[in-house]
Amino acid sequence: MNKRIEEALNQQIIKESSSSQFYLAMASWAENNGLNGTAKFLYQHSDEERFHMLKLVKFINERGGRAVIPAVAKPAVEFESLENIFTLLLQHEMSVTESINGVVDVCLQEKDYTTHNFMQWYVSEQLEEEALARTILDKLKLIGSDKGGLYLFDRDLENSSISAAPANGGPAA
Ligand code: OFO
C-alpha cells in the first residue's frame, strides 16, 4: 500500500477512535444527568464511530498495509448543557469532515482511485452527520432553557424520532 495513503488512513483511524470516545463521554454524562434519551442516542453514535474506525482498520490490512490502533485519550468528563454537547459534537464533526477531505485529497494526489472510491462512503456519512447535528442544535436553540421542552426533546431522542438514516452498511445513528 502507498505509504502516504497508509499514513493518512491511520490518521483517520485516530479521528474516528477519538470521536467514539468523545461521544461515549457525552453519553455517560447524559446518563448521569437523567437524560436517558440523549444518552441512548450518544451511545449509539459512539458505536457508529467505532464501526467507522473498524472499517478503516480492515481496509488498510486487506490492502497490504498495517493499521495502527491508537492509544485512548481521556475525553472531558463534565459538560455544561445539552446545547453545549451538541455544539461540541457539531464542531467535532466539522473537523472530521475536514480530515476526510484531506484523505480524499491525498488519494487524488497519489492517483489511488480505489481508496478514493472507498472514502466516498465517509464523505456522504459526514454530510449526514453534520446535517443531523445542525438539526438537533436548531431544536435545542428553540427550546432554550424551557425544562418541559428539554424533557420532550430527550424523550424524542429516546424514541428516535430525531435520528439519521442508517448509512450503508453501518448501524443506525
Ligand atoms: Fe465517523 O463520522 Fe462522525 O466523526
PDB file of C-alpha atoms and ligand atoms in Angstrom:
ATOM      1  CA  MET A   1       0.000   0.000   0.000  1.00  0.00           C
ATOM      2  CA  ASN A   2       1.199   3.523  -0.819  1.00  0.00           C
ATOM      3  CA  LYS A   3       2.866   4.897   2.359  1.00  0.00           C
ATOM      4  CA  ARG A   4       1.261   8.336   2.186  1.00  0.00           C
ATOM      5  CA  ILE A   5      -2.182   6.763   1.831  1.00  0.00           C
ATOM      6  CA  GLU A   6      -1.459   4.355   4.665  1.00  0.00           C
ATOM      7  CA  GLU A   7      -0.387   7.238   6.908  1.00  0.00           C
ATOM      8  CA  ALA A   8      -3.450   9.332   6.003  1.00  0.00           C
ATOM      9  CA  LEU A   9      -5.792   6.411   6.706  1.00  0.00           C
ATOM     10  CA  ASN A  10      -4.062   5.690  10.015  1.00  0.00           C
ATOM     11  CA  GLN A  11      -4.507   9.335  10.994  1.00  0.00           C
ATOM     12  CA  GLN A  12      -8.205   8.938  10.188  1.00  0.00           C
ATOM     13  CA  ILE A  13      -8.356   5.904  12.473  1.00  0.00           C
ATOM     14  CA  ILE A  14      -7.217   8.200  15.303  1.00  0.00           C
ATOM     15  CA  LYS A  15     -10.002  10.651  14.458  1.00  0.00           C
ATOM     16  CA  GLU A  16     -12.729   8.002  14.392  1.00  0.00           C
ATOM     17  CA  SER A  17     -11.463   6.458  17.605  1.00  0.00           C
ATOM     18  CA  SER A  18     -11.452   9.824  19.357  1.00  0.00           C
ATOM     19  CA  SER A  19     -14.971  10.539  18.040  1.00  0.00           C
ATOM     20  CA  SER A  20     -16.141   7.289  19.570  1.00  0.00           C
ATOM     21  CA  GLN A  21     -14.560   8.130  22.948  1.00  0.00           C
ATOM     22  CA  PHE A  22     -15.814  11.694  22.872  1.00  0.00           C
ATOM     23  CA  TYR A  23     -19.425  10.634  22.268  1.00  0.00           C
ATOM     24  CA  LEU A  24     -19.115   7.886  24.855  1.00  0.00           C
ATOM     25  CA  ALA A  25     -18.107  10.518  27.431  1.00  0.00           C
ATOM     26  CA  MET A  26     -21.093  12.649  26.401  1.00  0.00           C
ATOM     27  CA  ALA A  27     -23.407   9.642  26.650  1.00  0.00           C
ATOM     28  CA  SER A  28     -22.178   8.861  30.124  1.00  0.00           C
ATOM     29  CA  TRP A  29     -22.648  12.489  31.223  1.00  0.00           C
ATOM     30  CA  ALA A  30     -26.193  12.480  29.823  1.00  0.00           C
ATOM     31  CA  GLU A  31     -26.999   9.228  31.594  1.00  0.00           C
ATOM     32  CA  ASN A  32     -25.754  10.640  34.890  1.00  0.00           C
ATOM     33  CA  ASN A  33     -27.926  13.705  34.406  1.00  0.00           C
ATOM     34  CA  GLY A  34     -31.188  11.835  33.860  1.00  0.00           C
ATOM     35  CA  LEU A  35     -31.185  12.400  30.096  1.00  0.00           C
ATOM     36  CA  ASN A  36     -31.740   8.814  29.085  1.00  0.00           C
ATOM     37  CA  GLY A  37     -32.913   9.504  25.551  1.00  0.00           C
ATOM     38  CA  THR A  38     -29.861  11.628  24.808  1.00  0.00           C
ATOM     39  CA  ALA A  39     -27.642   9.003  26.420  1.00  0.00           C
ATOM     40  CA  LYS A  40     -29.124   6.274  24.213  1.00  0.00           C
ATOM     41  CA  PHE A  41     -28.614   8.394  21.111  1.00  0.00           C
ATOM     42  CA  LEU A  42     -24.988   9.182  22.030  1.00  0.00           C
ATOM     43  CA  TYR A  43     -24.132   5.595  22.977  1.00  0.00           C
ATOM     44  CA  GLN A  44     -25.352   4.557  19.524  1.00  0.00           C
ATOM     45  CA  HIS A  45     -23.391   7.369  17.935  1.00  0.00           C
ATOM     46  CA  SER A  46     -20.262   6.254  19.762  1.00  0.00           C
ATOM     47  CA  ASP A  47     -20.760   2.689  18.475  1.00  0.00           C
ATOM     48  CA  GLU A  48     -21.180   4.035  14.990  1.00  0.00           C
ATOM     49  CA  GLU A  49     -17.838   5.859  15.215  1.00  0.00           C
ATOM     50  CA  ARG A  50     -16.156   2.663  16.349  1.00  0.00           C
ATOM     51  CA  PHE A  51     -17.602   0.997  13.274  1.00  0.00           C
ATOM     52  CA  HIS A  52     -16.112   3.797  11.122  1.00  0.00           C
ATOM     53  CA  MET A  53     -12.738   3.118  12.726  1.00  0.00           C
ATOM     54  CA  LEU A  54     -13.000  -0.651  12.180  1.00  0.00           C
ATOM     55  CA  LYS A  55     -13.901  -0.183   8.542  1.00  0.00           C
ATOM     56  CA  LEU A  56     -10.611   1.704   8.068  1.00  0.00           C
ATOM     57  CA  VAL A  57      -8.604  -0.885  10.015  1.00  0.00           C
ATOM     58  CA  LYS A  58      -9.919  -3.674   7.801  1.00  0.00           C
ATOM     59  CA  PHE A  59      -9.448  -1.732   4.595  1.00  0.00           C
ATOM     60  CA  ILE A  60      -5.803  -0.935   5.364  1.00  0.00           C
ATOM     61  CA  ASN A  61      -4.975  -4.514   6.393  1.00  0.00           C
ATOM     62  CA  GLU A  62      -6.803  -6.089   3.465  1.00  0.00           C
ATOM     63  CA  ARG A  63      -4.797  -3.957   1.059  1.00  0.00           C
ATOM     64  CA  GLY A  64      -1.437  -4.977   2.451  1.00  0.00           C
ATOM     65  CA  GLY A  65      -0.887  -2.003   4.752  1.00  0.00           C
ATOM     66  CA  ARG A  66      -0.629  -2.011   8.516  1.00  0.00           C
ATOM     67  CA  ALA A  67      -3.393  -0.480  10.601  1.00  0.00           C
ATOM     68  CA  VAL A  68      -2.160   1.095  13.834  1.00  0.00           C
ATOM     69  CA  ILE A  69      -4.558   1.032  16.779  1.00  0.00           C
ATOM     70  CA  PRO A  70      -4.150   4.295  18.686  1.00  0.00           C
ATOM     71  CA  ALA A  71      -3.985   4.879  22.445  1.00  0.00           C
ATOM     72  CA  VAL A  72      -7.180   6.125  24.023  1.00  0.00           C
ATOM     73  CA  ALA A  73      -7.079   9.781  25.095  1.00  0.00           C
ATOM     74  CA  LYS A  74      -9.276  10.792  28.019  1.00  0.00           C
ATOM     75  CA  PRO A  75     -12.174  12.972  26.877  1.00  0.00           C
ATOM     76  CA  ALA A  76     -13.943  15.597  29.031  1.00  0.00           C
ATOM     77  CA  VAL A  77     -15.970  14.343  31.995  1.00  0.00           C
ATOM     78  CA  GLU A  78     -18.198  17.376  32.515  1.00  0.00           C
ATOM     79  CA  PHE A  79     -20.341  19.224  30.003  1.00  0.00           C
ATOM     80  CA  GLU A  80     -22.272  22.438  30.596  1.00  0.00           C
ATOM     81  CA  SER A  81     -25.574  21.525  28.990  1.00  0.00           C
ATOM     82  CA  LEU A  82     -27.256  19.673  26.147  1.00  0.00           C
ATOM     83  CA  GLU A  83     -26.680  22.629  23.874  1.00  0.00           C
ATOM     84  CA  ASN A  84     -23.009  22.596  24.814  1.00  0.00           C
ATOM     85  CA  ILE A  85     -22.802  18.879  23.976  1.00  0.00           C
ATOM     86  CA  PHE A  86     -24.341  19.219  20.548  1.00  0.00           C
ATOM     87  CA  THR A  87     -22.312  22.356  19.781  1.00  0.00           C
ATOM     88  CA  LEU A  88     -19.140  20.402  20.560  1.00  0.00           C
ATOM     89  CA  LEU A  89     -20.428  17.446  18.567  1.00  0.00           C
ATOM     90  CA  LEU A  90     -21.069  19.604  15.502  1.00  0.00           C
ATOM     91  CA  GLN A  91     -17.637  21.258  15.787  1.00  0.00           C
ATOM     92  CA  HIS A  92     -16.057  17.844  16.104  1.00  0.00           C
ATOM     93  CA  GLU A  93     -17.907  16.504  13.057  1.00  0.00           C
ATOM     94  CA  MET A  94     -16.802  19.543  11.057  1.00  0.00           C
ATOM     95  CA  SER A  95     -13.191  18.817  11.930  1.00  0.00           C
ATOM     96  CA  VAL A  96     -13.680  15.156  10.949  1.00  0.00           C
ATOM     97  CA  THR A  97     -15.124  16.278   7.604  1.00  0.00           C
ATOM     98  CA  GLU A  98     -12.037  18.401   7.036  1.00  0.00           C
ATOM     99  CA  SER A  99      -9.843  15.462   7.801  1.00  0.00           C
ATOM    100  CA  ILE A 100     -11.820  13.157   5.451  1.00  0.00           C
ATOM    101  CA  ASN A 101     -11.438  15.758   2.718  1.00  0.00           C
ATOM    102  CA  GLY A 102      -7.695  15.742   3.421  1.00  0.00           C
ATOM    103  CA  VAL A 103      -7.554  11.959   2.904  1.00  0.00           C
ATOM    104  CA  VAL A 104      -9.517  12.292  -0.350  1.00  0.00           C
ATOM    105  CA  ASP A 105      -7.053  14.925  -1.458  1.00  0.00           C
ATOM    106  CA  VAL A 106      -4.073  12.629  -0.790  1.00  0.00           C
ATOM    107  CA  CYS A 107      -5.853   9.871  -2.780  1.00  0.00           C
ATOM    108  CA  LEU A 108      -6.138  12.193  -5.781  1.00  0.00           C
ATOM    109  CA  GLN A 109      -2.523  13.336  -5.491  1.00  0.00           C
ATOM    110  CA  GLU A 110      -1.337   9.724  -5.330  1.00  0.00           C
ATOM    111  CA  LYS A 111      -3.809   8.612  -8.041  1.00  0.00           C
ATOM    112  CA  ASP A 112      -5.167   5.924  -5.722  1.00  0.00           C
ATOM    113  CA  TYR A 113      -8.672   5.645  -7.133  1.00  0.00           C
ATOM    114  CA  THR A 114      -9.582   2.535  -5.137  1.00  0.00           C
ATOM    115  CA  THR A 115      -9.053   4.294  -1.821  1.00  0.00           C
ATOM    116  CA  HIS A 116     -10.690   7.378  -3.253  1.00  0.00           C
ATOM    117  CA  ASN A 117     -13.748   5.276  -4.011  1.00  0.00           C
ATOM    118  CA  PHE A 118     -13.684   3.727  -0.534  1.00  0.00           C
ATOM    119  CA  MET A 119     -13.532   7.197   1.049  1.00  0.00           C
ATOM    120  CA  GLN A 120     -16.704   8.322  -0.717  1.00  0.00           C
ATOM    121  CA  TRP A 121     -18.692   6.370   1.893  1.00  0.00           C
ATOM    122  CA  TYR A 122     -17.143   8.612   4.570  1.00  0.00           C
ATOM    123  CA  VAL A 123     -17.840  11.734   2.539  1.00  0.00           C
ATOM    124  CA  SER A 124     -21.578  11.019   2.463  1.00  0.00           C
ATOM    125  CA  GLU A 125     -21.585   9.862   6.066  1.00  0.00           C
ATOM    126  CA  GLN A 126     -20.134  13.225   7.110  1.00  0.00           C
ATOM    127  CA  LEU A 127     -22.841  15.081   5.191  1.00  0.00           C
ATOM    128  CA  GLU A 128     -25.490  13.156   7.130  1.00  0.00           C
ATOM    129  CA  GLU A 129     -23.800  13.573  10.476  1.00  0.00           C
ATOM    130  CA  GLU A 130     -23.288  17.303  10.130  1.00  0.00           C
ATOM    131  CA  ALA A 131     -26.889  17.772   8.967  1.00  0.00           C
ATOM    132  CA  LEU A 132     -28.183  15.763  11.914  1.00  0.00           C
ATOM    133  CA  ALA A 133     -26.080  17.698  14.428  1.00  0.00           C
ATOM    134  CA  ARG A 134     -27.327  21.000  12.963  1.00  0.00           C
ATOM    135  CA  THR A 135     -30.981  19.864  13.140  1.00  0.00           C
ATOM    136  CA  ILE A 136     -30.582  18.859  16.773  1.00  0.00           C
ATOM    137  CA  LEU A 137     -28.792  22.082  17.654  1.00  0.00           C
ATOM    138  CA  ASP A 138     -31.508  24.178  15.992  1.00  0.00           C
ATOM    139  CA  LYS A 139     -34.123  22.393  18.091  1.00  0.00           C
ATOM    140  CA  LEU A 140     -32.148  22.976  21.273  1.00  0.00           C
ATOM    141  CA  LYS A 141     -31.754  26.672  20.467  1.00  0.00           C
ATOM    142  CA  LEU A 142     -35.524  26.947  20.049  1.00  0.00           C
ATOM    143  CA  ILE A 143     -36.124  25.183  23.342  1.00  0.00           C
ATOM    144  CA  GLY A 144     -33.621  27.351  25.243  1.00  0.00           C
ATOM    145  CA  SER A 145     -33.852  26.727  28.983  1.00  0.00           C
ATOM    146  CA  ASP A 146     -37.501  25.564  28.936  1.00  0.00           C
ATOM    147  CA  LYS A 147     -37.473  22.436  31.111  1.00  0.00           C
ATOM    148  CA  GLY A 148     -40.625  20.983  29.557  1.00  0.00           C
ATOM    149  CA  GLY A 149     -39.138  21.425  26.112  1.00  0.00           C
ATOM    150  CA  LEU A 150     -35.904  19.731  27.162  1.00  0.00           C
ATOM    151  CA  TYR A 151     -37.893  16.848  28.646  1.00  0.00           C
ATOM    152  CA  LEU A 152     -39.751  16.356  25.353  1.00  0.00           C
ATOM    153  CA  PHE A 153     -36.520  16.685  23.366  1.00  0.00           C
ATOM    154  CA  ASP A 154     -34.911  13.942  25.438  1.00  0.00           C
ATOM    155  CA  ARG A 155     -37.972  11.735  25.058  1.00  0.00           C
ATOM    156  CA  ASP A 156     -37.940  12.268  21.272  1.00  0.00           C
ATOM    157  CA  LEU A 157     -34.324  11.149  21.142  1.00  0.00           C
ATOM    158  CA  GLU A 158     -35.225   8.103  23.219  1.00  0.00           C
ATOM    159  CA  ASN A 159     -37.934   7.174  20.717  1.00  0.00           C
ATOM    160  CA  SER A 160     -35.511   8.053  17.922  1.00  0.00           C
ATOM    161  CA  SER A 161     -37.884  10.447  16.244  1.00  0.00           C
ATOM    162  CA  ILE A 162     -34.744  12.528  15.667  1.00  0.00           C
ATOM    163  CA  SER A 163     -32.185  10.288  14.028  1.00  0.00           C
ATOM    164  CA  ALA A 164     -30.066   9.921  10.936  1.00  0.00           C
ATOM    165  CA  ALA A 165     -30.934   7.398   8.277  1.00  0.00           C
ATOM    166  CA  PRO A 166     -28.564   4.464   8.776  1.00  0.00           C
ATOM    167  CA  ALA A 167     -25.586   4.836   6.469  1.00  0.00           C
ATOM    168  CA  ASN A 168     -24.958   1.976   4.041  1.00  0.00           C
ATOM    169  CA  GLY A 169     -23.549  -0.921   5.942  1.00  0.00           C
ATOM    170  CA  GLY A 170     -23.479   0.971   9.220  1.00  0.00           C
ATOM    171  CA  PRO A 171     -25.613   0.714  12.342  1.00  0.00           C
ATOM    172  CA  ALA A 172     -28.422   3.258  12.752  1.00  0.00           C
ATOM    173  CA  ALA A 173     -27.207   6.583  14.160  1.00  0.00           C
TER     174      ALA A 173
HETATM  175 FE1  OFO B   1     -17.085   8.983  11.757  1.00  0.00          FE
HETATM  176  O1  OFO B   1     -18.418  10.119  11.435  1.00  0.00           O
HETATM  177 FE2  OFO B   1     -18.585  11.264  12.895  1.00  0.00          FE
HETATM  178  O2  OFO B   1     -16.909  11.581  13.346  1.00  0.00           O
END
